[in-house]
Amino acid sequence: MTRQLILIEGLPGSGKSTIAKMVSEILIEQGKKVRLIQEGNLDHPADYDGVAFYSAEEFRSLLDTHEACKDILESRATAYQDGFLIPYRKIREEFGVIFPDHVVQEIFRKDIYELPFEQNVKLITEKWRSFTENVISADDDSITIFECCFIQNPLTIGLVKYNQSREENVRYVLELERIVKPLNPLLIYIHQKDLAYTFDKAIQERPKEWSDGFIQYYTNQGWGLTKGYHGVEGTVKVLQARKELEIEIYQLLKIEKHWLDNSEYNRAACQMELEEILKG
């Protein structure tokens, strides 16, 4: 059965982006056609980034409120089921200050990853289903590589944002597994033992805006808020809870999977292990 999908997962700072690129390079060297989709891709084929969902009534109200942006919104929004998808980040990139910050911030409140859990699950699973159907129907033997949207994103909203039950979080990811099974997927999970070290490394390497936003997101809502966690230490505790659930889900998954221990990063050793995993 031809492999058409590779999933790269792991906690922040574990090396997902680096490993995803290495996997892509190895496959290209093997003569494979590869499509690498990394975190933050605004045209993600199976997920949403910078996209809001408005019901038809909410969309009409938005147009009435922001008359100056009406033409832009009508031309860029996509009718979807009983409402509209608004790719507000792409619109901002295209139109700049003509599409002002206050409108972006208002639309952000309806971002698909700000919606209630049940609505998010519905929209995301439908997007994955559409992706799988498109791959199956296309006459294309390329391999798609996804970075961190298969386990990370469901648990980010399910555990971190809304503190849903273990059962709900597990069910979310297992449903995605069921959807992509026809693509003969391979999951590579990157494991880091020392979460505090890994997160501190991520803080040092990334802009302060990232770490401030990450800490706020992880401690001011969901699991972190329920436990009364604060700051870097509290964020690490939430990450630990997420790690434990990710490991549990990893063990439940029945697709082909490989555990990549990246605690002591060694590029040469990583390269050799990945080449072995990707043989054939």
XYZ file of C-alpha atoms in Angstrom:
280
model
C 0.000 0.000 0.000
C 1.479 3.338 -1.048
C 2.317 5.753 1.766
C 0.808 9.158 1.140
C 1.085 10.901 4.510
C 3.740 11.390 7.209
C 2.878 13.034 10.517
C 5.547 14.702 12.685
C 4.537 15.305 16.307
C 6.138 16.389 19.580
C 6.134 19.154 22.183
C 7.321 22.744 21.534
C 11.094 22.877 21.125
C 11.405 19.138 20.452
C 12.707 19.702 16.927
C 9.576 19.094 14.835
C 10.475 21.634 12.155
C 14.031 20.310 11.846
C 12.921 16.680 11.705
C 10.165 17.458 9.187
C 12.733 19.068 6.883
C 15.109 16.121 7.321
C 12.326 13.668 6.455
C 11.513 15.728 3.363
C 15.170 15.784 2.265
C 15.583 12.017 2.763
C 12.464 11.251 0.737
C 13.534 13.583 -2.065
C 16.924 11.829 -2.150
C 14.989 8.557 -2.518
C 13.325 10.012 -5.612
C 9.958 10.633 -3.967
C 7.725 13.595 -4.664
C 7.172 15.448 -1.404
C 4.905 18.200 -0.148
C 6.066 19.588 3.224
C 3.377 21.481 5.147
C 4.777 23.133 8.262
C 3.150 24.852 11.218
C 1.677 28.244 10.345
C 0.919 27.431 6.708
C -2.062 29.629 5.795
C -3.018 27.250 2.972
C -2.955 24.090 5.065
C -4.886 21.352 3.219
C -6.075 19.531 6.373
C -6.171 22.222 9.044
C -6.917 25.918 9.502
C -4.537 28.729 10.411
C -5.782 32.289 10.595
C -9.299 31.339 9.512
C -12.540 32.290 11.270
C -15.991 30.767 10.934
C -19.128 32.936 10.940
C -22.702 31.799 10.662
C -24.647 33.476 7.839
C -26.340 35.812 10.320
C -23.045 36.674 12.047
C -21.433 37.367 8.677
C -24.198 39.767 7.664
C -23.795 41.569 10.965
C -20.023 41.789 10.428
C -20.538 43.354 6.981
C -23.021 45.869 8.375
C -20.635 46.821 11.196
C -17.593 47.251 8.950
C -19.022 48.800 5.799
C -15.560 49.993 4.662
C -14.330 46.370 4.533
C -17.500 44.916 3.041
C -16.158 44.413 -0.488
C -12.959 42.797 0.799
C -14.816 40.440 3.125
C -17.382 39.448 0.505
C -14.690 38.770 -2.091
C -12.441 36.728 0.192
C -14.895 34.847 2.429
C -15.941 31.352 1.332
C -19.449 30.020 1.810
C -19.233 26.860 3.907
C -22.262 24.822 4.958
C -24.465 27.217 6.944
C -21.906 30.002 7.223
C -18.670 31.524 5.931
C -14.948 30.885 6.338
C -12.907 34.100 6.565
C -9.119 33.744 5.999
C -8.431 36.945 7.934
C -4.639 36.525 8.169
C -4.324 36.102 4.397
C -6.619 39.091 3.897
C -4.424 41.201 6.196
C -1.295 40.112 4.321
C -2.928 41.004 1.007
C -4.534 44.344 1.921
C -2.383 45.621 4.813
C -3.749 48.629 6.697
C -6.757 48.797 4.367
C -7.936 45.842 6.455
C -7.388 47.452 9.892
C -6.225 45.836 13.131
C -9.497 46.316 14.972
C -11.345 44.349 12.287
C -8.710 41.587 12.386
C -8.989 41.398 16.185
C -12.765 41.207 16.031
C -12.673 38.409 13.467
C -9.989 36.582 15.461
C -12.535 36.021 18.225
C -14.291 33.658 15.804
C -11.072 31.890 14.774
C -11.688 28.168 14.374
C -9.329 27.559 17.306
C -11.294 30.020 19.447
C -14.659 28.369 18.808
C -16.341 26.043 21.327
C -14.731 22.599 21.439
C -17.563 20.717 19.711
C -17.685 23.206 16.833
C -13.910 23.068 16.421
C -13.970 19.266 16.296
C -16.681 19.316 13.627
C -14.886 21.810 11.375
C -11.443 20.255 11.765
C -12.534 16.655 11.214
C -14.449 17.754 8.118
C -11.305 19.454 6.805
C -9.227 16.295 7.374
C -11.919 14.216 5.679
C -11.887 16.528 2.660
C -8.072 16.357 2.510
C -8.102 12.559 2.572
C -10.768 12.345 -0.132
C -8.834 14.783 -2.330
C -5.614 12.785 -1.994
C -7.381 9.527 -2.821
C -9.112 10.993 -5.878
C -5.981 12.706 -7.219
C -3.717 10.834 -9.607
C -0.625 11.752 -7.616
C 1.991 9.601 -5.893
C 3.481 12.414 -3.777
C 3.914 12.137 -0.003
C 2.522 14.891 2.205
C 4.345 15.699 5.452
C 2.401 17.452 8.205
C 4.121 19.084 11.151
C 2.266 19.034 14.494
C -1.405 19.275 13.471
C -2.457 15.668 14.106
C -2.009 15.396 17.910
C -0.783 18.827 19.013
C -3.661 20.923 17.697
C -6.498 18.733 19.036
C -4.880 18.633 22.500
C -4.072 22.338 22.443
C -7.745 23.173 22.180
C -9.108 20.115 23.984
C -6.800 20.018 27.014
C -4.998 23.360 27.160
C -7.842 25.659 26.159
C -10.986 23.876 27.332
C -9.829 21.171 29.769
C -12.003 18.554 28.107
C -12.057 15.049 29.533
C -9.393 12.506 28.664
C -12.036 10.573 26.723
C -12.992 13.575 24.560
C -9.372 14.380 23.734
C -8.526 10.782 22.894
C -11.678 10.432 20.776
C -10.750 13.562 18.784
C -7.337 12.231 17.728
C -8.558 8.684 17.134
C -11.204 10.054 14.782
C -8.468 11.819 12.787
C -6.590 8.514 12.697
C -9.673 6.775 11.319
C -10.061 9.454 8.629
C -6.452 9.297 7.362
C -6.031 5.518 7.595
C -6.632 5.048 3.819
C -3.488 7.134 3.185
C -1.301 4.535 4.950
C 0.153 7.213 7.255
C 3.378 7.090 9.237
C 3.610 8.945 12.563
C 7.018 10.035 13.862
C 6.774 11.201 17.472
C 9.726 13.221 18.772
C 10.277 12.654 22.466
C 12.061 15.031 24.846
C 12.664 13.855 28.422
C 13.488 17.201 30.051
C 10.465 19.461 29.451
C 11.817 22.369 31.501
C 15.045 22.382 29.487
C 13.214 22.010 26.180
C 10.780 24.838 26.918
C 13.551 27.125 28.193
C 15.463 26.418 24.973
C 12.387 27.366 22.940
C 12.044 30.599 24.934
C 15.676 31.505 24.271
C 15.440 30.792 20.552
C 12.110 32.466 19.795
C 10.787 36.040 20.027
C 9.598 37.235 23.444
C 6.116 37.750 21.984
C 5.956 34.003 21.339
C 6.884 32.975 24.881
C 4.626 35.603 26.487
C 1.669 34.486 24.373
C 2.427 30.806 24.919
C 2.635 31.153 28.708
C -0.582 33.169 28.819
C -2.372 30.628 26.619
C -1.221 27.686 28.725
C -1.918 29.146 32.173
C -4.893 31.525 31.792
C -7.438 28.977 30.579
C -8.328 25.300 30.552
C -6.112 22.882 32.466
C -3.647 25.549 33.636
C -6.326 27.872 35.002
C -8.091 24.984 36.748
C -4.840 24.045 38.507
C -3.919 27.648 39.326
C -0.635 27.504 37.403
C 1.409 30.616 36.580
C 4.492 31.631 34.610
C 7.133 29.393 33.079
C 6.917 26.787 35.851
C 3.154 26.521 35.489
C 3.434 26.265 31.715
C 5.866 23.362 32.065
C 3.345 21.593 34.317
C 0.645 21.965 31.667
C 3.094 20.702 29.047
C 3.761 17.707 31.283
C 0.032 16.927 31.382
C -0.105 17.287 27.608
C 2.944 15.031 27.215
C 1.366 12.297 29.341
C -1.813 12.404 27.269
C 0.137 12.448 23.988
C 2.055 9.343 25.074
C -1.186 7.614 25.994
C -2.683 8.502 22.604
C 0.509 7.391 20.838
C 0.169 3.990 22.450
C -3.482 3.708 21.362
C -2.855 4.595 17.724
C -2.812 1.655 15.326
C -1.202 3.384 12.339
C 2.496 2.772 11.697
C 4.461 4.837 14.204
C 8.012 5.425 15.378
C 9.279 6.927 18.617
C 12.244 9.235 17.975
C 14.200 10.102 21.114
C 15.601 13.562 20.466
C 16.552 14.366 24.084
C 20.235 14.539 23.210
C 20.138 15.991 19.732
C 22.662 14.497 17.353
C 21.971 15.345 13.721
C 24.009 12.480 12.280
C 22.348 9.895 14.528
C 18.924 11.405 13.778
C 19.612 11.259 10.058
C 20.572 7.591 10.239
C 17.515 6.677 12.313
C 15.169 8.531 9.972
C 16.741 6.901 6.917
C 16.088 3.514 8.514
C 12.479 4.440 9.341
C 11.854 5.710 5.800
C 13.450 2.799 3.962
C 11.432 1.677 0.995
